[in-house]
Structure formats: structure tokens, C-alpha cells
mmCIF file of C-alpha atoms in Angstrom:
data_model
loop_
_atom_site.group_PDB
_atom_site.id
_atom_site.type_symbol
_atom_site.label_atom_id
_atom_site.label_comp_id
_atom_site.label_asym_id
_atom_site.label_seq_id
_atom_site.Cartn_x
_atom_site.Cartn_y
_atom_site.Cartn_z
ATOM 1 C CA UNK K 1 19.104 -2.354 13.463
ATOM 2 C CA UNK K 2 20.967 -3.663 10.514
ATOM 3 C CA UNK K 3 20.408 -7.245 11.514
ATOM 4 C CA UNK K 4 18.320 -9.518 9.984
ATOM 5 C CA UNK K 5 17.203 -12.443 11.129
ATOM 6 C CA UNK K 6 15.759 -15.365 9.078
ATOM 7 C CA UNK K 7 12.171 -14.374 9.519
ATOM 8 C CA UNK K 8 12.707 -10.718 8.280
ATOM 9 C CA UNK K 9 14.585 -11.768 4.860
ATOM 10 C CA UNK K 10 11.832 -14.537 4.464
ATOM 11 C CA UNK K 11 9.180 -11.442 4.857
ATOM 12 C CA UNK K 12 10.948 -8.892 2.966
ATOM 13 C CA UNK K 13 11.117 -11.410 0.017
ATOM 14 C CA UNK K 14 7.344 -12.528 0.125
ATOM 15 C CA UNK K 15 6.171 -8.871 0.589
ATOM 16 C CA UNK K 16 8.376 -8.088 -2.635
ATOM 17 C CA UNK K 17 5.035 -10.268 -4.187
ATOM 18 C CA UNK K 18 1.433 -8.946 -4.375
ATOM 19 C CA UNK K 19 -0.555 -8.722 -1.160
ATOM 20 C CA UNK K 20 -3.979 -9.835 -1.649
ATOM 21 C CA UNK K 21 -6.414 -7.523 -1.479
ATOM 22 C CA UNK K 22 -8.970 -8.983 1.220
ATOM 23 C CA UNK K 23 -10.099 -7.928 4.765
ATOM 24 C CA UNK K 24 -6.997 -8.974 6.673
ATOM 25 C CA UNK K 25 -4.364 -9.258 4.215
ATOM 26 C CA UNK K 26 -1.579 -9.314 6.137
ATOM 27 C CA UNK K 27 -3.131 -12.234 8.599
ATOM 28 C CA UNK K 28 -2.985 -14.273 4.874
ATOM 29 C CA UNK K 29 0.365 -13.457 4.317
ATOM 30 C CA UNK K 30 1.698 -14.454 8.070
ATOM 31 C CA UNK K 31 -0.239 -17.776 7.587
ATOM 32 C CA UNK K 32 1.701 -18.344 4.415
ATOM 33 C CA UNK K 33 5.202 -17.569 6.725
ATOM 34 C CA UNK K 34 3.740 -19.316 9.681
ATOM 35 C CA UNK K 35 4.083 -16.456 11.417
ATOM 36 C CA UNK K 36 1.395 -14.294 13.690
ATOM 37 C CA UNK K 37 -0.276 -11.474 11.811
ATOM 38 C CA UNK K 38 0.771 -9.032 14.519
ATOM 39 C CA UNK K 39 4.833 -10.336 14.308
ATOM 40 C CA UNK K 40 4.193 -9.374 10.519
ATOM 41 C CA UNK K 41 2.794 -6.245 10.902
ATOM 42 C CA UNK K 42 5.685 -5.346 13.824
ATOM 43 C CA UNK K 43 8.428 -6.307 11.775
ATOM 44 C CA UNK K 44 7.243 -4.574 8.332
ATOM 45 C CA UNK K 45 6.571 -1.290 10.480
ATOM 46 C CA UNK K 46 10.242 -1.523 11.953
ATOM 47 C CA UNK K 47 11.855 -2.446 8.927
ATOM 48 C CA UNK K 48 10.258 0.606 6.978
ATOM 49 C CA UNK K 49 11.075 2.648 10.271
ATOM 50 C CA UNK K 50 14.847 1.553 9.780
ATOM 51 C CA UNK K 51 14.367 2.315 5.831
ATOM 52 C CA UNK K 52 15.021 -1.175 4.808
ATOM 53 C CA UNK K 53 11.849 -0.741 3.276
ATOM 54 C CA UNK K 54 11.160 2.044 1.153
ATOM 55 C CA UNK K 55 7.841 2.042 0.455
ATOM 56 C CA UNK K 56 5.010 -0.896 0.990
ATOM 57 C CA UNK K 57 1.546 -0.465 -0.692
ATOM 58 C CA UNK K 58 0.332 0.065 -4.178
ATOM 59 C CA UNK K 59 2.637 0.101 -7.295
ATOM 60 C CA UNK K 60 1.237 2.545 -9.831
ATOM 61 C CA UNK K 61 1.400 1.878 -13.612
ATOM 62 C CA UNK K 62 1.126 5.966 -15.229
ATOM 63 C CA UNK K 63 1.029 4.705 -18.164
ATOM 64 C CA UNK K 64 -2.731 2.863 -17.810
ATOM 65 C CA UNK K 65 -3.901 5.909 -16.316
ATOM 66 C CA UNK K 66 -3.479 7.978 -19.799
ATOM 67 C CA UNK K 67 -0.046 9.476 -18.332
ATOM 68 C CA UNK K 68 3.334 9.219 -20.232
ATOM 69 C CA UNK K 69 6.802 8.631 -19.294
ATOM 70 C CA UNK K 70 10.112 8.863 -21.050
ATOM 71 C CA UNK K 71 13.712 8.539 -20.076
ATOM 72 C CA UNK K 72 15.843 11.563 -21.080
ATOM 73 C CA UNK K 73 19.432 11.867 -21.432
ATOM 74 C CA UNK K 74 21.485 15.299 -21.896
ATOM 75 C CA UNK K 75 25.708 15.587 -22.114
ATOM 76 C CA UNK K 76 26.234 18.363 -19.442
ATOM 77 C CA UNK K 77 29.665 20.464 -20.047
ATOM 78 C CA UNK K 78 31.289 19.519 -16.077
ATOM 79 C CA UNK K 79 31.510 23.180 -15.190
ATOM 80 C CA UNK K 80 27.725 23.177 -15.795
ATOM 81 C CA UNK K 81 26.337 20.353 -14.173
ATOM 82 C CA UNK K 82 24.950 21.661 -10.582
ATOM 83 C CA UNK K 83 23.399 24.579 -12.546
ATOM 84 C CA UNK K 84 21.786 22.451 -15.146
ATOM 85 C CA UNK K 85 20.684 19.521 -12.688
ATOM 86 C CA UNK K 86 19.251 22.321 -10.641
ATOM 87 C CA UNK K 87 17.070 23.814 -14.277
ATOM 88 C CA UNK K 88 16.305 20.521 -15.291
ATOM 89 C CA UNK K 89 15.447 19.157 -11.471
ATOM 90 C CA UNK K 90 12.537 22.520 -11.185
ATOM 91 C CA UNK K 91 10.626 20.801 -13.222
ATOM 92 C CA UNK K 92 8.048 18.913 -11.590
ATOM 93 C CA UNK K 93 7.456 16.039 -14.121
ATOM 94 C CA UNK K 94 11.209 15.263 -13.371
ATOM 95 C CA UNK K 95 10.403 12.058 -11.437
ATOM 96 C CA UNK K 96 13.998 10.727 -10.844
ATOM 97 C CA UNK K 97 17.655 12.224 -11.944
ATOM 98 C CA UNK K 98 20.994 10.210 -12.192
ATOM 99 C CA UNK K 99 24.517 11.386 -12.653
ATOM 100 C CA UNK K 100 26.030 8.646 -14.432
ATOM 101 C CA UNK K 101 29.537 7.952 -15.707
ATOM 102 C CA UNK K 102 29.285 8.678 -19.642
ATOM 103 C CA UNK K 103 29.466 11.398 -21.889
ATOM 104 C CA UNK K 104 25.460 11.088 -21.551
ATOM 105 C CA UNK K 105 26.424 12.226 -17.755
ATOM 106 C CA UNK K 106 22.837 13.350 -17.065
ATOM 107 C CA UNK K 107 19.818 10.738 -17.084
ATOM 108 C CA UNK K 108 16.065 11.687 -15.912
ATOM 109 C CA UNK K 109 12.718 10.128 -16.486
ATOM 110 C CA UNK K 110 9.824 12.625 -17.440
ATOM 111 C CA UNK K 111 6.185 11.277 -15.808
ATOM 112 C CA UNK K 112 3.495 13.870 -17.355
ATOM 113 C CA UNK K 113 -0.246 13.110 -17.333
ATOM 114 C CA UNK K 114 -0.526 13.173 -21.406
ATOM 115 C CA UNK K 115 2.144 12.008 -23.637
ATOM 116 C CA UNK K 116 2.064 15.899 -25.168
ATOM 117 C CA UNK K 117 3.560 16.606 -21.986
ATOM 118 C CA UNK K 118 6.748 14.815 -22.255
ATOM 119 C CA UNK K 119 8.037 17.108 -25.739
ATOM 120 C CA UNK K 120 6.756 19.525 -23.690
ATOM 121 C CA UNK K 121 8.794 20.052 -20.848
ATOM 122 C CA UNK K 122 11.396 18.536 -23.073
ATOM 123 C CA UNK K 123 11.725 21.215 -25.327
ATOM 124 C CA UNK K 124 11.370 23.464 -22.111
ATOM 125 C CA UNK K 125 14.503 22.406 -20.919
ATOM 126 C CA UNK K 126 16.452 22.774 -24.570
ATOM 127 C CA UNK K 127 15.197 26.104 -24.589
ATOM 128 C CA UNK K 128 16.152 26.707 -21.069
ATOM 129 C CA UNK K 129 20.067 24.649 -20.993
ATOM 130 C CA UNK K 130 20.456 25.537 -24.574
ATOM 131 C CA UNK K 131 21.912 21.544 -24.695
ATOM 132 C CA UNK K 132 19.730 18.870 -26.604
ATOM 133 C CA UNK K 133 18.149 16.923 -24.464
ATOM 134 C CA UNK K 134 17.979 13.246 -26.482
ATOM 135 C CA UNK K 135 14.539 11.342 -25.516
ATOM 136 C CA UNK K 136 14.210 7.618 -25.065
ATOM 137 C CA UNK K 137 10.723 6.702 -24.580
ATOM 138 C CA UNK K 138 10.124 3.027 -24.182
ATOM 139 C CA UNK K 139 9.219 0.899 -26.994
ATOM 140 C CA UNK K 140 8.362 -2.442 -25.268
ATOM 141 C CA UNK K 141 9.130 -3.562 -22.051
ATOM 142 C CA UNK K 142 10.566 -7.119 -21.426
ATOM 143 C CA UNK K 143 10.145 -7.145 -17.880
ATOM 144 C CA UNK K 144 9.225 -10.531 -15.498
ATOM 145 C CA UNK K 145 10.151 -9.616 -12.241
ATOM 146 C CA UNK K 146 12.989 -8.559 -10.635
ATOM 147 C CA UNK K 147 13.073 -9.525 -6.366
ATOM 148 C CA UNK K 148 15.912 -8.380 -4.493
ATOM 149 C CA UNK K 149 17.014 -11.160 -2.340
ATOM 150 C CA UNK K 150 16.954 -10.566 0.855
ATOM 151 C CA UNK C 1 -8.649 3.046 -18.141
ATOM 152 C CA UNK C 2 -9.209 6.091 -16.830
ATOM 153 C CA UNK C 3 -9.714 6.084 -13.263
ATOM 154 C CA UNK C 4 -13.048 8.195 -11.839
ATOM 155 C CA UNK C 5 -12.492 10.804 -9.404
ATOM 156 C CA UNK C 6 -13.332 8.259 -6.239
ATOM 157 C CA UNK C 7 -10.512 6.146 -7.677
ATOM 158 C CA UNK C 8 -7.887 9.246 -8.033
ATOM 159 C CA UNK C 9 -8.319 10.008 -4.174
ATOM 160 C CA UNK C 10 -7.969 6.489 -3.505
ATOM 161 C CA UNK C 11 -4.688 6.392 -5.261
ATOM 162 C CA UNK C 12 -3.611 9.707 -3.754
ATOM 163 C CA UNK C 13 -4.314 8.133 -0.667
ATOM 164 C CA UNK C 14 -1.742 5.379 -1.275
ATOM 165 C CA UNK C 15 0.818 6.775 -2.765
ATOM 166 C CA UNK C 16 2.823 7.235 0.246
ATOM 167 C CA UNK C 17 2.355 3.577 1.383
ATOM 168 C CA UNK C 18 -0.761 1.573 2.995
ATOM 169 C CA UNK C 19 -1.203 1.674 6.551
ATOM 170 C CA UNK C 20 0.591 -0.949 8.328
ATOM 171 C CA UNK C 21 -2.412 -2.208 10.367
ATOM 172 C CA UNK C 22 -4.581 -5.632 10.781
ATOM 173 C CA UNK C 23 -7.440 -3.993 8.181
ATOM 174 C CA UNK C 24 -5.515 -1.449 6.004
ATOM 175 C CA UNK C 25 -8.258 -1.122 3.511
ATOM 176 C CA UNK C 26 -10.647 -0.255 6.151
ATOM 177 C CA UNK C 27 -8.736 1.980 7.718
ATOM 178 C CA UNK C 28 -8.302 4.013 4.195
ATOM 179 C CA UNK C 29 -11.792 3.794 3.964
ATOM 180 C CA UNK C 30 -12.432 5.342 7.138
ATOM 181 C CA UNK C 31 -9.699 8.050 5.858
ATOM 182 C CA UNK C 32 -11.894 8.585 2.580
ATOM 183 C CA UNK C 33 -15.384 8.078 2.973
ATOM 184 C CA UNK C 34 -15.850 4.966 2.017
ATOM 185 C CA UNK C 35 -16.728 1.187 2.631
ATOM 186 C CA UNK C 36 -13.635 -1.289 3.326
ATOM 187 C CA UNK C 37 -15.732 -3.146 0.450
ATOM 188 C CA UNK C 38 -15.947 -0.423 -1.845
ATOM 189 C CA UNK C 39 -12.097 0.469 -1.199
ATOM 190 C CA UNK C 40 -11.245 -3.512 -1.876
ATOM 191 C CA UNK C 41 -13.498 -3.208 -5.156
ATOM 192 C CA UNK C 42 -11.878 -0.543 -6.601
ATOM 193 C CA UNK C 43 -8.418 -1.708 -5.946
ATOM 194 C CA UNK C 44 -9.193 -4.748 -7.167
ATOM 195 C CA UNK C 45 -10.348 -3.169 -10.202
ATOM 196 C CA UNK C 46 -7.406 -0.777 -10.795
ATOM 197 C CA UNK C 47 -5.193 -3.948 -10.275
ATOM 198 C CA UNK C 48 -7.427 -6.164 -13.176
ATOM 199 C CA UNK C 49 -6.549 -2.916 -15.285
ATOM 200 C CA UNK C 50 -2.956 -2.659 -14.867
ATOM 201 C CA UNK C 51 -3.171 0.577 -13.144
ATOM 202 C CA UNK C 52 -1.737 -1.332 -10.139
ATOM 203 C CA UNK C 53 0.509 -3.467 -10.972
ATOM 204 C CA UNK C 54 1.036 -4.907 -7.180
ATOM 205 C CA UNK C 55 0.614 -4.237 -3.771
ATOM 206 C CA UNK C 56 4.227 -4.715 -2.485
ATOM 207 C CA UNK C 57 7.215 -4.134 -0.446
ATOM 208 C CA UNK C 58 10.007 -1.834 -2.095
ATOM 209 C CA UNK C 59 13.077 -2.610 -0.572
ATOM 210 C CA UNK C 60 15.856 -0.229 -0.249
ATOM 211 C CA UNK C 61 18.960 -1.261 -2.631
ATOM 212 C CA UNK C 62 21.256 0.180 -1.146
ATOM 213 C CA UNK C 63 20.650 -0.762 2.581
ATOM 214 C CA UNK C 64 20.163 -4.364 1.217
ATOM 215 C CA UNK C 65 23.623 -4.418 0.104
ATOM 216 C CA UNK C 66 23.061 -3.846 -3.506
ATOM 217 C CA UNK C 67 25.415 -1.023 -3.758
ATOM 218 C CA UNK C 68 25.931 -0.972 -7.312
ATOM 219 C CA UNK C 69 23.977 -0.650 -10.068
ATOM 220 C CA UNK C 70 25.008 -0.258 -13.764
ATOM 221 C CA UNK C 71 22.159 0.582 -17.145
ATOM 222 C CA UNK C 72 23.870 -1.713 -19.347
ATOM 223 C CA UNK C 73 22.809 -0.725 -23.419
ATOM 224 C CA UNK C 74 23.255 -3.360 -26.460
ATOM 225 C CA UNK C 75 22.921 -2.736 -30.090
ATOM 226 C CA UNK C 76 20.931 -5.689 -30.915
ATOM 227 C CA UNK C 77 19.739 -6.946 -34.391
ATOM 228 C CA UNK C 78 16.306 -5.530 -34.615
ATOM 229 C CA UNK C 79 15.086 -8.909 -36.234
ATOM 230 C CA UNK C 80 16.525 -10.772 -33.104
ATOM 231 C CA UNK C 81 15.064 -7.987 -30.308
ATOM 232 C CA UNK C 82 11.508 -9.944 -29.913
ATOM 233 C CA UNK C 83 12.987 -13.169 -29.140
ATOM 234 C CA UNK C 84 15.933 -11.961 -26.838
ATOM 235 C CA UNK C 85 14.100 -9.137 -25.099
ATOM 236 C CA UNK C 86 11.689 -11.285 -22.717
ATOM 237 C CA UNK C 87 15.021 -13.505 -21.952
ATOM 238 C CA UNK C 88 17.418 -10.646 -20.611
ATOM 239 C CA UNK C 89 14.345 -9.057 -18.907
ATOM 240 C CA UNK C 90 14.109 -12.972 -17.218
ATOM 241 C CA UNK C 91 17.507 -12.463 -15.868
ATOM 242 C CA UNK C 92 16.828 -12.351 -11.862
ATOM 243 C CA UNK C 93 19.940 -9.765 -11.329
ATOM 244 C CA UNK C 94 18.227 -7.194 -14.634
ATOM 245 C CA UNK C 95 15.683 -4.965 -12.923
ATOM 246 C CA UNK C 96 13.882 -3.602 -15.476
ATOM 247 C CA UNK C 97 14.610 -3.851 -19.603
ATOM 248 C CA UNK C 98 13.009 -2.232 -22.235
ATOM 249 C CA UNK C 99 13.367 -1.760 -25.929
ATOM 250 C CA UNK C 100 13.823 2.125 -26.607
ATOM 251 C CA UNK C 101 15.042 4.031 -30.052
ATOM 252 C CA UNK C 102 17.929 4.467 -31.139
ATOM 253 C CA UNK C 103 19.809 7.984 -31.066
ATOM 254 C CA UNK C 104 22.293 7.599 -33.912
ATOM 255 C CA UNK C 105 25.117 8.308 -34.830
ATOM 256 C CA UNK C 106 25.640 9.057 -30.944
ATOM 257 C CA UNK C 107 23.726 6.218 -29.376
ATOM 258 C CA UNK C 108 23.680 3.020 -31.195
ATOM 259 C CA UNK C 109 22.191 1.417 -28.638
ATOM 260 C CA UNK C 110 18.311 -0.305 -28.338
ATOM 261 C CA UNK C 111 18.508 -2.580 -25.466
ATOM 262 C CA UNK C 112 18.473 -1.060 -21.626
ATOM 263 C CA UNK C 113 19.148 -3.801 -19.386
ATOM 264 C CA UNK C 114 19.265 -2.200 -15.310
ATOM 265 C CA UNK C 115 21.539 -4.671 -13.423
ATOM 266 C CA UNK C 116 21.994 -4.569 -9.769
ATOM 267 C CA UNK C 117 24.781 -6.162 -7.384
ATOM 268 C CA UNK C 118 27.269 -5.071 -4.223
ATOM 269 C CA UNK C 119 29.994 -4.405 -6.220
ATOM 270 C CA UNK C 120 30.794 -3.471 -9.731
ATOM 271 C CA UNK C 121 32.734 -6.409 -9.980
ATOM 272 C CA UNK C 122 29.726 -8.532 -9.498
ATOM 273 C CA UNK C 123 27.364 -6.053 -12.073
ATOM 274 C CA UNK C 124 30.374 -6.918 -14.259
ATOM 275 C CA UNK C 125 29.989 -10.102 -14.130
ATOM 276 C CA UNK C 126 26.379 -9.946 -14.968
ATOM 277 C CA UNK C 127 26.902 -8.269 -18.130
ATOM 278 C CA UNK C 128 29.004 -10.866 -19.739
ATOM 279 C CA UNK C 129 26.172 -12.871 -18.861
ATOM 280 C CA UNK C 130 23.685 -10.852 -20.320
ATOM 281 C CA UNK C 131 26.215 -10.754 -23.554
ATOM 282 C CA UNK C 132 26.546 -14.412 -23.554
ATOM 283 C CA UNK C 133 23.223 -14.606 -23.971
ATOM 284 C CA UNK C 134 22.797 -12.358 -26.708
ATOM 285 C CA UNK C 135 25.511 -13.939 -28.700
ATOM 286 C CA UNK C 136 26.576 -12.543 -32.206
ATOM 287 C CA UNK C 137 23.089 -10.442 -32.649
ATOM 288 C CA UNK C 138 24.704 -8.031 -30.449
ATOM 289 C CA UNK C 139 26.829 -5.204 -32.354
ATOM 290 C CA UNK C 140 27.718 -3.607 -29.330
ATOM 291 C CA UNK C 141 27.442 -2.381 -25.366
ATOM 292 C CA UNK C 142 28.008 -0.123 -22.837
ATOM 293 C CA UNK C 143 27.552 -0.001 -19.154
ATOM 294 C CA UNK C 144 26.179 3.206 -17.674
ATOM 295 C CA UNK C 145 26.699 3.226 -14.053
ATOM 296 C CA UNK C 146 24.776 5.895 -11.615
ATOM 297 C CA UNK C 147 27.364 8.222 -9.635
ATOM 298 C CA UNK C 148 24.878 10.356 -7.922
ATOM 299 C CA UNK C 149 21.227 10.714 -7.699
ATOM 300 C CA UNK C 150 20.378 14.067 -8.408
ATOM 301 C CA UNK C 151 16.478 13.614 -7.824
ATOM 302 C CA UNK C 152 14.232 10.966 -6.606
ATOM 303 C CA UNK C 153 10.624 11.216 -6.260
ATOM 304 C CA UNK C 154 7.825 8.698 -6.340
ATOM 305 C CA UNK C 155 4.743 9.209 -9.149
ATOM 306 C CA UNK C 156 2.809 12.426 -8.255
ATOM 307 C CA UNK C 157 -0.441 12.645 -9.829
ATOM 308 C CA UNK C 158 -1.766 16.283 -10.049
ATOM 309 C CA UNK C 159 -5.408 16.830 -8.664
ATOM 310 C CA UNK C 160 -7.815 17.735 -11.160
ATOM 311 C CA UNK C 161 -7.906 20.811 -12.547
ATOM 312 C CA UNK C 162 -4.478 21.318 -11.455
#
């Protein structure tokens, strides 16, 4: 199941680009290949079945919906850590949480629906960890499009 | 924008993924109520916004291969940020790149660069390159890479009046 052949790396780097949104999208997007809609469709379904694929539909921007989102970091004493990823993890605006090698050891991104939210649940989790948790909301984002090739 | 009610069951609809089928947007249409045409609109619409950015494949990193992945951080010049931003973020290997605040005197840094490659060799590599290009308007860098993942969910929307 690991095995891919030419025609699955050649779809899972053209499905990394927008589908268009039409009646029979994925018929488009198989002409494009020259490949059969249905061979498309079969091999996207397996490789999500085999989690190659994460995810396939919509990409969501919070942020033009109103929402807010800020990446958080907090320096966790090591005798601490599972309890405090556990505090700060019960939140549910904790979208994502990464151990990483620093003395910043504990990294999470806060997605509320307002941007009051975010010093909300911030200060929540001072109050709660009694360690600072340092906030790093995104100024501007230089971003053009990152593909993983397949 | 703020998306009307229709719109927030449509994307509550998706979040988990579109149906892998000939006519997706029909068959979430049949799933909400709707027309195919009236679900194609309003995705079209929430795309002309920005609210969806694109309808897409995410691949899995780690099952590609791409085992590694480091948050590099650079002190840059604040005069020199707008004009070397939009060229690290260009960088096919950097992910996603942002400006964000500085913390001082802890965190120096205001350049997040997310760089992805099989080995940490390789992500290695890729940061030289990312200092090349920065040249002397960079004071200083780190590289941040993930041990663990602790959590890992996609963008929940609460319904409203939650």
C-alpha cells in the first residue's frame, strides 16, 4: 500500500492545487491527467483510505470568517510537561500542540471565533499553569505555496 | 465576510473532507437541503472571499517521507522584513512564513520560516539556504524542531449560539 506509481504522485501533486468548483470536478481534473474520472476518484479514495491523504476538500481561512488565531509558546519545567500539555490541551480553542526541542519546549496555536478570545483562554492557561504563556500572533504572512512533492 | 447561517452548515459540512464521488457538490446538497447550484454558488463565493482558500488534497508529511520538520526563527532588520519576507515564503521546501512580534529579551526573533524534509540533515541544509538569502540583515536564528505532537485537530467552528 505504500507504493506509488507514477499516476498517483502525478494526482497527489495536482490535487495539492484548487479543484474547480463545477458539476463534475473531478472528470476536469482526470482530463487534465489524461486519466478516467472514475481511476481518479478510485485512487484519491484509496490513497485517503491508506492515509496518504489526510484530508481532501475545502481549506478554511478563520481568519475571513471574523475568527482569530495565534501561535503560543510556554517553557514547561520537564517534570511538568504531561500535566501541563494535558491543562493546556482541555482547552478547546487549542487547535494543534508541538513538543519541540528548545527552552520554548511547548508550542500551540489558539483558533477562537473573536480575536478577544485568544487573551482569553490565554490568560486562562497563566492562571491555570502559573507559567507565562508568550503569544505570537501573526503580523503578515509571506506565504506562496508550499506543494509537497510527491 | 461573515458567512450566513446556510453558508456555516455548508462549511460544517466540509470540514471533514468532500465526498469522493462523480458530483460531490450535489451530493452535499442532497445532504443539506439544497441545490448542487446553490451549493457551487456559495462555495464559489466563500472562495472569491478568502474564506476558502482552496479546495485541495492535504497530503500526509510524514507518510510522504517528509519526516522532519524544523520552525526555523531569524532576527531580521525590520526595514529589510517587507522585501525578504515574500522571498523566504517563495522557498518551495518553507511551508508557511509569517512575520510575528518579537518577545524580547527572550525571543529576538521576527521571522518563522516552517521547513520540511526526510531528514534533519536535509532541513539543515535548507536553512543555510534560507540564511543565504537573507544575508547580513539577519542578526540571528534558531531552528525549532517538533519532537512530539501533543494535539492535532482540524478548525472547529462552534454552532451558533454555542
Amino acid at each position: 500500500m505504500n507504493a506509488l506509481d507514477d499516476t498517483d504522485r502525478r494526482i497527489l501533486n495536482r490535487m495539492q492545487d484548487d479543484l474547480p468548483i463545477c458539476a463534475r470536478p473531478f472528470a476536469a481534473v482526470a482530463a487534465e491527467l489524461g486519466i478516467e474520472e472514475v481511476e481518479l476518484i478510485a485512487r484519491l479514495a484509496r490513497m485517503k483510505a491508506d492515509g496518504l491523504i489526510t484530508r481532501f476538500g475545502p481549506f478554511y481561512d478563520a481568519e475571513a470568517m471574523g475568527g482569530a488565531f495565534c501561535l503560543c509558546a510556554m517553557a514547561v519545567p520537564e517534570d511538568r510537561f504531561e500535566a501541563v500539555a494535558a491543562q493546556v490541551n482541555a482547552h478547546p480553542e487549542v487547535a494543534h500542540n508541538y513538543a519541540r526541542d528548545h527552552a520554548l519546549n511547548m508550542w500551540f496555536v489558539l483558533a477562537t471565533e473573536d480575536p478577544a478570545g485568544i487573551a482569553s483562554v490565554a490568560d486562562c492557561i497563566e492562571a491555570e499553569t502559573g507559567l507565562r504563556v508568550l503569544r505570537f500572533p501573526k503580523l503578515r504572512e509571506f506565504f506562496i505555496g508550499f506543494r509537497v512533492a510527491a | 465576510m461573515s458567512p450566513d447561517a446556510t453558508d456555516r452548515r455548508l462549511i460544517e459540512a466540509t470540514q471533514a473532507g468532500l465526498p469522493l464521488v462523480a458530483r460531490p457538490f450535489a451530493a452535499l446538497a442532497g445532504e443539506l437541503g439544497l441545490s448542487e447550484a446553490e451549493v457551487m454558488d456559495r462555495l464559489a463565493r466563500l472562495k472569491a472571499a478568502g474564506v476558502i482558500r482552496r479546495i485541495a488534497a492535504a497530503p500526509n508529511h510524514y507518510r510522504l517521507g517528509m519526516i522532519a520538520n524544523g520552525m526555523t526563527v531569524w532576527d531580521v532588520e525590520d526595514a529589510a522584513l517587507p522585501a525578504l519576507g515574500p522571498q523566504v515564503g517563495a522557498l518551495e521546501f518553507v511551508s508557511h512564513c509569517y512575520e510575528r512580534p518579537r518577545a524580547l529579551p527572550d525571543w529576538p526573533y521576527n521571522l518563522f520560516a516552517m521547513v520540511h524534509g526526510a531528514t534533519r540533515a536535509e532541513v539543515a541544509v535548507k536553512r543555510e539556504m534560507i540564511a543565504a538569502l537573507l544575508g547580513p540583515a539577519c542578526r540571528g536564528s534558531d531552528i525549532l524542531y517538533s519532537t512530539r505532537i501533543l494535539k492535532k485537530t482540524g478548525l472547529r467552528l462552534r454552532r451558533q449560539g454555542e
